[in-house]
CSV table of C-alpha atoms and ligand atoms in Angstrom, one decimal:
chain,number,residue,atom,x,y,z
A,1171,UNK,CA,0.5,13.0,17.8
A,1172,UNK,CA,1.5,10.6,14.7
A,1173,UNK,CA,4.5,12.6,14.2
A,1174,UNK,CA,7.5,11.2,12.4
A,1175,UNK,CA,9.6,14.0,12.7
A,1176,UNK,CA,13.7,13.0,11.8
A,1177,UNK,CA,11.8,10.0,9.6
A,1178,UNK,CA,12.4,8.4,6.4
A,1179,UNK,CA,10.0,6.8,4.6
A,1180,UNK,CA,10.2,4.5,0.9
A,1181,UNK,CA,6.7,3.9,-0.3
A,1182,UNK,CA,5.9,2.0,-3.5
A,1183,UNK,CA,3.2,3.0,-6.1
A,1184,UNK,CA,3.6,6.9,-4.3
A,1185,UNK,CA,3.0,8.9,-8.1
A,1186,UNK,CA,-0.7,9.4,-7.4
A,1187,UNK,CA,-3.7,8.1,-5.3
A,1188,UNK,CA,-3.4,6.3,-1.7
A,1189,UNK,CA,0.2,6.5,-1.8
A,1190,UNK,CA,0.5,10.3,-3.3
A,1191,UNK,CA,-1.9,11.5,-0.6
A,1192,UNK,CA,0.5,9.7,2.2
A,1193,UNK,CA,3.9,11.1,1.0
A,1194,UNK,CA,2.2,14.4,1.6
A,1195,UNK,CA,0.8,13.7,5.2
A,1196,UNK,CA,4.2,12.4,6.0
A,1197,UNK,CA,6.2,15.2,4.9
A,1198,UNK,CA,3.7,17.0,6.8
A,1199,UNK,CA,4.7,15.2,9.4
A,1200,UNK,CA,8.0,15.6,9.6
A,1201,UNK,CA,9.2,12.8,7.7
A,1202,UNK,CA,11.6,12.6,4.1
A,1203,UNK,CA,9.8,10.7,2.0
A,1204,UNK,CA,11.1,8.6,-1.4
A,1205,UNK,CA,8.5,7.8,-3.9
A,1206,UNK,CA,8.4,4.7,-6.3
A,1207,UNK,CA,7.0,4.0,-9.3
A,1208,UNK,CA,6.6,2.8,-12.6
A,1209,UNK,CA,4.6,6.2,-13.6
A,1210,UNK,CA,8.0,8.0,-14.1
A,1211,UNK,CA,6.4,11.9,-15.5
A,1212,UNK,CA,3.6,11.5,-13.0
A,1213,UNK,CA,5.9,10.3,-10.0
A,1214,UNK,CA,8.4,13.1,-10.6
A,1215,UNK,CA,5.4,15.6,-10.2
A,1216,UNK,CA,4.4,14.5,-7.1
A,1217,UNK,CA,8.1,14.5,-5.4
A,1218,UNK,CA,8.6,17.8,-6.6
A,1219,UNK,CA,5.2,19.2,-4.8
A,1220,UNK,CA,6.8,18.2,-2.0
A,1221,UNK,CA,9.4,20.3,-2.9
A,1222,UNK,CA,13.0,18.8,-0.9
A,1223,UNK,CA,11.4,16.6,1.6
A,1224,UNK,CA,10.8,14.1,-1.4
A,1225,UNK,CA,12.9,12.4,-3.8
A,1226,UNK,CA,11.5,10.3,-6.8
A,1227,UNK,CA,13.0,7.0,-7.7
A,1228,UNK,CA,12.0,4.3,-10.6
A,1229,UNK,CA,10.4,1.6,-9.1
A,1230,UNK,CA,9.1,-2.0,-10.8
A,1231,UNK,CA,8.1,-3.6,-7.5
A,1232,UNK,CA,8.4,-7.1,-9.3
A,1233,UNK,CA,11.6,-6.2,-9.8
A,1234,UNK,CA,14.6,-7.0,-7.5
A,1235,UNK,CA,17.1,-4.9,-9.1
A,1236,UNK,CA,14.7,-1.9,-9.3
A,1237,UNK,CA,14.0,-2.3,-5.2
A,1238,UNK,CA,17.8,-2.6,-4.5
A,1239,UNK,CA,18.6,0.4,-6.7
A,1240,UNK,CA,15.7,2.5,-5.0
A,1241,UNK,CA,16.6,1.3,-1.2
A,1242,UNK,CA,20.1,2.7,-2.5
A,1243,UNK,CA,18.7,5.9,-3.7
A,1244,UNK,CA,16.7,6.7,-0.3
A,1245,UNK,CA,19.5,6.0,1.5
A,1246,UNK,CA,21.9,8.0,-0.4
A,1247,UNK,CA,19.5,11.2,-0.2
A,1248,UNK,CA,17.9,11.0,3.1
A,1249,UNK,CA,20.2,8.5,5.1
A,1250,UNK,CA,18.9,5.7,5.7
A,1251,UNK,CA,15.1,4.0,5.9
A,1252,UNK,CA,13.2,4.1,9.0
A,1253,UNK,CA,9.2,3.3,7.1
A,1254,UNK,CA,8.7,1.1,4.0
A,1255,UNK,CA,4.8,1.5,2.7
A,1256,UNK,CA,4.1,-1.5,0.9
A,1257,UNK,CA,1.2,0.4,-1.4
A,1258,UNK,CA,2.1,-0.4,-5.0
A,1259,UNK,CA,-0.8,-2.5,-6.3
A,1260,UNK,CA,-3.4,-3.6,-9.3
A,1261,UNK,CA,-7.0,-4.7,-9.2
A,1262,UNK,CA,-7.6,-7.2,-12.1
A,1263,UNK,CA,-11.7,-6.9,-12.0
A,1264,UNK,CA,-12.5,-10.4,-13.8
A,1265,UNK,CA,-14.1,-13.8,-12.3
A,1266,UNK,CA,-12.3,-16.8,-12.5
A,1267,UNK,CA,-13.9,-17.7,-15.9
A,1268,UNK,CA,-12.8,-14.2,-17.3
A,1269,UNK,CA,-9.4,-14.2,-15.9
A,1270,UNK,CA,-6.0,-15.7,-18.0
A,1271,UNK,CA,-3.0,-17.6,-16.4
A,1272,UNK,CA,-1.3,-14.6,-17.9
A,1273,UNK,CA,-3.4,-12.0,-15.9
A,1274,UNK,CA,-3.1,-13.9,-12.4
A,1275,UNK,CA,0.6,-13.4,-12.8
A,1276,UNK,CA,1.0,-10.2,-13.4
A,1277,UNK,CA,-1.5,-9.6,-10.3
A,1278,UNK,CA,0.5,-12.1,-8.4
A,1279,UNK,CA,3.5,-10.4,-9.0
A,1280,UNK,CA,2.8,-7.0,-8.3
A,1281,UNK,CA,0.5,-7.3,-5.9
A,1282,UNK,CA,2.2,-10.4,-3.8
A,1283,UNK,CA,6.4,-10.9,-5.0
A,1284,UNK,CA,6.4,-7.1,-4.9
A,1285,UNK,CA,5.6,-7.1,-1.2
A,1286,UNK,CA,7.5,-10.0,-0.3
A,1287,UNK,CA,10.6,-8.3,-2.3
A,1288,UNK,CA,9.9,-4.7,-1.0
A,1289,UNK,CA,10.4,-6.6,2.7
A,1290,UNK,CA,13.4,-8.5,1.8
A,1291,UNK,CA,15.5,-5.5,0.1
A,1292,UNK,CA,14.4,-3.0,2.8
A,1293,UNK,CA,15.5,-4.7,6.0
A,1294,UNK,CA,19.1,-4.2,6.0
A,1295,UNK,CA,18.0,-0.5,6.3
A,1296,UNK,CA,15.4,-0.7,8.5
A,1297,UNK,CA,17.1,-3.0,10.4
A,1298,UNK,CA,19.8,-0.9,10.5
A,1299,UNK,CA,17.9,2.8,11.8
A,1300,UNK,CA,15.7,0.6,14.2
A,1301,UNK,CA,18.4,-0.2,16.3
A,1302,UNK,CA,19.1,3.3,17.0
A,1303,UNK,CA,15.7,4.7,17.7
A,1304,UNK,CA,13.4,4.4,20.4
A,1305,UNK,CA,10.3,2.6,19.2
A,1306,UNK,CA,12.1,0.5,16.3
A,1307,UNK,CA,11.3,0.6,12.1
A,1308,UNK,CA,7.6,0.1,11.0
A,1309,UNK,CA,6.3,-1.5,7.4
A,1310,UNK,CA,2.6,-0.9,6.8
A,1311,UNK,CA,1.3,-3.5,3.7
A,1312,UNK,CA,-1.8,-2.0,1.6
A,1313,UNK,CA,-4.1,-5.0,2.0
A,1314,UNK,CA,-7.6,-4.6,1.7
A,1315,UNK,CA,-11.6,-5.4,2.7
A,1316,UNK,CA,-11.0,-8.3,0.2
A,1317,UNK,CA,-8.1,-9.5,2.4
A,1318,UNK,CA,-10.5,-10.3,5.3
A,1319,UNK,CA,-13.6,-10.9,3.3
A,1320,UNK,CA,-14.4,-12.4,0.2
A,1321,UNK,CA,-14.7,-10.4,-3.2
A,1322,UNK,CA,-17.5,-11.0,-5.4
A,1323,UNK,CA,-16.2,-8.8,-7.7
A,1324,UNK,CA,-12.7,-10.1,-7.9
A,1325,UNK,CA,-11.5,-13.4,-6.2
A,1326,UNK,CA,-7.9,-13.3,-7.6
A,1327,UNK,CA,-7.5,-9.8,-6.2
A,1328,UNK,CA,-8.8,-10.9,-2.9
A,1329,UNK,CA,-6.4,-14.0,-3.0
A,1330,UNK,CA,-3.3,-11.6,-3.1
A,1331,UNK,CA,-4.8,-9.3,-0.9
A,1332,UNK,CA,-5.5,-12.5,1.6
A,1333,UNK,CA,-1.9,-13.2,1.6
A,1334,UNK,CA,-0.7,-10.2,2.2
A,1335,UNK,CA,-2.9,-9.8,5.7
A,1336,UNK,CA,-1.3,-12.7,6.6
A,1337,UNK,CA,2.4,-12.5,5.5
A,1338,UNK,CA,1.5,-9.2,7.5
A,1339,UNK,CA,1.3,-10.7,10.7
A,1340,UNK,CA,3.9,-13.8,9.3
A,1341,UNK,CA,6.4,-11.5,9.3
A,1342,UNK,CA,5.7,-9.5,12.4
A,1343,UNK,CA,6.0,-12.5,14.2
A,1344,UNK,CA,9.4,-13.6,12.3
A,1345,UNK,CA,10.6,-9.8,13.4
A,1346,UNK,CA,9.9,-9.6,16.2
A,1347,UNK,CA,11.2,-13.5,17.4
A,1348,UNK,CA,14.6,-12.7,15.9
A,1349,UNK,CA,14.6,-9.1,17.9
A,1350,UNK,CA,15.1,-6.7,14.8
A,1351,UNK,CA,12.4,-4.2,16.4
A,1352,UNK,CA,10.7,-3.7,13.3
A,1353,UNK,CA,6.3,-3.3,13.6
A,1354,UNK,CA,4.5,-4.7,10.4
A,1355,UNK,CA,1.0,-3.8,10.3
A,1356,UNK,CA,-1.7,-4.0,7.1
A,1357,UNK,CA,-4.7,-1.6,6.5
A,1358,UNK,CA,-7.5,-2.6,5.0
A,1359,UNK,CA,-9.6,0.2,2.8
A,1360,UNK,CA,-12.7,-0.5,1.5
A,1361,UNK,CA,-13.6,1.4,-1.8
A,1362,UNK,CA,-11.9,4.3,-2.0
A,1363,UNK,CA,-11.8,7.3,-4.8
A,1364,UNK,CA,-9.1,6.4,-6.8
A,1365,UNK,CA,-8.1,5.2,-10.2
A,1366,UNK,CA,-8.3,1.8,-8.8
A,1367,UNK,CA,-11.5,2.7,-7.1
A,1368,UNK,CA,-13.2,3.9,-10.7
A,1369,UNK,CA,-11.9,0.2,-12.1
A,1370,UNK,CA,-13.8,-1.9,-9.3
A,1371,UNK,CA,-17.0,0.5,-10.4
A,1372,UNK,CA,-16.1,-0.3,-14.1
A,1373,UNK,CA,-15.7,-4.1,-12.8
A,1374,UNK,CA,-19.2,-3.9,-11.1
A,1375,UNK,CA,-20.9,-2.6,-14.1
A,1376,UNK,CA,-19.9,-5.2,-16.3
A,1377,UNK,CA,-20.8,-7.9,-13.8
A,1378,UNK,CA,-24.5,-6.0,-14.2
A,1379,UNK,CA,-24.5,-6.4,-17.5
A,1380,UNK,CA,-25.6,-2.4,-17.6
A,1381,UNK,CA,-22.3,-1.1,-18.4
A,1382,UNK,CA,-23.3,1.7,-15.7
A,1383,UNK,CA,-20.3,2.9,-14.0
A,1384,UNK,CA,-22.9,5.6,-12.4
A,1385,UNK,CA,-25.6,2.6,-11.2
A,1386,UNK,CA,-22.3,0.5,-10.2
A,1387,UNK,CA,-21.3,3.5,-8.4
A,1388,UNK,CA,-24.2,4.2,-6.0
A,1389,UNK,CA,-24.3,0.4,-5.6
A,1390,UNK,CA,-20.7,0.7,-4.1
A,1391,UNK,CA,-21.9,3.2,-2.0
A,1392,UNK,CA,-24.6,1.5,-0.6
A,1393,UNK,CA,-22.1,-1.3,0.9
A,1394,UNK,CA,-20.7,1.6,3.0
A,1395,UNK,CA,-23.4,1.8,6.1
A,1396,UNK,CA,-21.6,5.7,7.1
A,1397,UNK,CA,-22.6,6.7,3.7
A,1398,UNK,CA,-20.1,7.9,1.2
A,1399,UNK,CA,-17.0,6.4,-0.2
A,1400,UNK,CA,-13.5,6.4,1.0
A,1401,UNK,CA,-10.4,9.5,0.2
A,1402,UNK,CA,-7.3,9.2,-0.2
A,1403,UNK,CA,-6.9,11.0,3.2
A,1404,UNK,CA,-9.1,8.7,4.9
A,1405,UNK,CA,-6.5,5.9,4.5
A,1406,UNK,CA,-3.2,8.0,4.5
A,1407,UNK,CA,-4.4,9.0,8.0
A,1408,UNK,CA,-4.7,5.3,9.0
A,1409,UNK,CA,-0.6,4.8,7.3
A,1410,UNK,CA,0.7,7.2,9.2
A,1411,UNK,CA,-0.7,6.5,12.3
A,1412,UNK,CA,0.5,2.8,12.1
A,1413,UNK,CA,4.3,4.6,10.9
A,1414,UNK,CA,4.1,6.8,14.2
A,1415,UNK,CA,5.3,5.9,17.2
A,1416,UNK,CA,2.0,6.4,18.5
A,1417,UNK,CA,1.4,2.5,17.2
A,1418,UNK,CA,4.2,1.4,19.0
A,1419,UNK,CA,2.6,-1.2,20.7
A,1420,UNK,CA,1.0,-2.5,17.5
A,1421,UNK,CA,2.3,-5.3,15.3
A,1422,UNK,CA,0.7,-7.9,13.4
A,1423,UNK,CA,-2.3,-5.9,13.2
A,1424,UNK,CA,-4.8,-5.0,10.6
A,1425,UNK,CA,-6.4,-1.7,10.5
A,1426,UNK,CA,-9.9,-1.3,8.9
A,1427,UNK,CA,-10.9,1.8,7.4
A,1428,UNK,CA,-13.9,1.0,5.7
A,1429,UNK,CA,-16.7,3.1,6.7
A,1430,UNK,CA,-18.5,-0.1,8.0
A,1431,UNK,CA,-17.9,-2.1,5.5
A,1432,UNK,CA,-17.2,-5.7,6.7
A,1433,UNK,CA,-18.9,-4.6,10.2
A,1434,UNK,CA,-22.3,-6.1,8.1
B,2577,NAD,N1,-8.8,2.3,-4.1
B,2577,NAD,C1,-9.4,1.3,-3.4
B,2577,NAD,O1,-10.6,1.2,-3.4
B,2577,NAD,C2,-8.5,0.3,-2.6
B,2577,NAD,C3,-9.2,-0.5,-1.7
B,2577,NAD,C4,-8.5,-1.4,-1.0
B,2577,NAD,C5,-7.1,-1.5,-1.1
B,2577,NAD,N2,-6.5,-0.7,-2.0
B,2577,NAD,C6,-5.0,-0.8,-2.1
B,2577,NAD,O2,-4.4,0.4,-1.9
B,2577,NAD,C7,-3.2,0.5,-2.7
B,2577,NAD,C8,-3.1,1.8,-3.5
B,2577,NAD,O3,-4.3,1.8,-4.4
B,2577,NAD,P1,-4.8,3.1,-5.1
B,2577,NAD,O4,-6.3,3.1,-4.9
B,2577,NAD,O5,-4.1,4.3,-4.7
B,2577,NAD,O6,-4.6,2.7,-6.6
B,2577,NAD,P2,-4.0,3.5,-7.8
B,2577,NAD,O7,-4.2,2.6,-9.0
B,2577,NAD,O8,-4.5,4.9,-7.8
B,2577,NAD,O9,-2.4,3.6,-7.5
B,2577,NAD,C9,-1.6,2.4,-7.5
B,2577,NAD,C10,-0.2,2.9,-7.8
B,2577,NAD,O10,0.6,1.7,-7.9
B,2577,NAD,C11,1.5,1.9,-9.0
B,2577,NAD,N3,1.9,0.6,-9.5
B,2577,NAD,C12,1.3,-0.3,-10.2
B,2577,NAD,N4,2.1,-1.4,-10.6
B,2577,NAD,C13,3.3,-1.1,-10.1
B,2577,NAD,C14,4.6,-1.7,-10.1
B,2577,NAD,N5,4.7,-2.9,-10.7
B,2577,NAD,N6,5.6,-1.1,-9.5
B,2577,NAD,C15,5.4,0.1,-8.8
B,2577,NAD,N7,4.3,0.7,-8.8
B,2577,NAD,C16,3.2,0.2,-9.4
B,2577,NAD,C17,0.6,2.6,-10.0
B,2577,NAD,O11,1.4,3.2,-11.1
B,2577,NAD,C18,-0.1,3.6,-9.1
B,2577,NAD,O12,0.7,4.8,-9.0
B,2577,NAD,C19,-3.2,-0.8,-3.6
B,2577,NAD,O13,-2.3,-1.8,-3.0
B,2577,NAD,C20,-4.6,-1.2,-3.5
B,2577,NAD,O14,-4.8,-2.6,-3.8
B,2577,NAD,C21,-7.2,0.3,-2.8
């Protein structure tokens, strides 16, 4: 089950956290995996863990020279690109009051342009190994709880994170019309233990007024009715499942893994 044996994967924001712990279940899995980033030292690290079932590559994901040069590099050392993980992402943690032009942008274009351009400068390739293997390519798009419910914490975040549950199924439907046998699913985390996970606590104790990143903490936790906080692993599962062909049948779907979360 949710092999992906004979695999190649690209998958953006991969140096540490959500992304790190997925290259390593899919090279456990059977899978060649190329990591991007901007965090070049940090990056490297990770790909060499891996030891040669992982290559690192530099990777701006607002940038359209730095996703052509990557879908290049993954293609020149593995072969070609079966998986693109749309992961790379930033939380911005301010209300609209709080929050510059200047900041929306950025968000917008890492956390929206890049997924749009990580779609666009992937499907030659995935295009291309899909049409040779049973079940097709897959692209699974890190969305989030705050792309299917609103954040209090964070509405700009949740706007990006909105749009890309719906370019999710957008382009599923596009793929699928025009027969390129590519599956584009979205997971939806809730708060998971991460380095973006410690800045939505920092976010939450400012909103207090406490400056508490402990009180905002155990507040977090008390959104999640099965009683602790996401991993790493928790969502990486979830990613390589929708990868496998053991999701064949699923496109244009969202997958929640929020320990109950938006159930409320
Ligand atoms: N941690 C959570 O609670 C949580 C919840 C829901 C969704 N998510 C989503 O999961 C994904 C991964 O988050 P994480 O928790 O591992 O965060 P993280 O901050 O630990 O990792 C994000 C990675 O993206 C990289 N990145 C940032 N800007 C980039 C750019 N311009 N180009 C390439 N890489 C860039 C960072 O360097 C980092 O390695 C994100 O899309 C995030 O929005 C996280």
């Amino acid at each position: 089950m949710n092999r992906l044996d004979g695999k190649v994967a690209l998958i953006s924001g991969a140096a540490r956290g959500i992304g790190a712990e997925t290259a390593k279940l899919m090279v456990e899995a059977g899978a060649r995996v190329a990591i991007g980033d901007v965090l070049d030292e940090r990056g490297r690290d990770t790909a060499r863990a891996l030891g040669d079932g992982a290559l690192y590559h530099h990777l701006d994901v607002t940038r359209e020279e730095d996703w052509s040069d990557a879908v290049t590099a993954t293609a020149a050392g593995f072969g070609g690109i079966d998986i693109l993980v749309n992961n790379a992402g930033m939380f911005l943690g301010k209300g609209i009051e709080e929050a510059s032009v200047d900041e929306w942008h950025r968000l917008a274009a890492i956390n929206l342009t890049g997924v749009f351009l990580g779609t666009k400068l992937t499907l030659p390739a995935l295009r291309e190994r899909a049409r040779n293997s049973e079940y097709g390519s897959a692209i699974v798009n890190l969305a989030s709880v705050a792309g299917l419910v609103g954040s209090q914490l964070d509405p700009l975040y949740s706007m990006t994170k909105g749009g890309v549950t719906l370019f999710t199924k957008s382009t599923a439907l596009e793929f699928a019309r025009k027969g390129y046998r590519i599956r584009v699913n979205s997971i939806h985390p809730g708060v998971i233990q991460t380095d973006m996970g410690e800045q939505t606590f920092t976010a939450r104790a400012r909103n207090l007024g406490s400056n508490d990143v402990d009180d905002a903490r155990r507040i977090a936790l008390t959104t999640h009715p099965i009683g602790r906080l996401g991993v790493t692993n928790d969502i990486a599962k979830g990613i390589v499942f929708l990868a496998s062909d053991d999701a064949a049948f699923m496109t244009g779907a969202g997958l929640v893994i929020d320990g109950g979360l938006t159930a409320q």
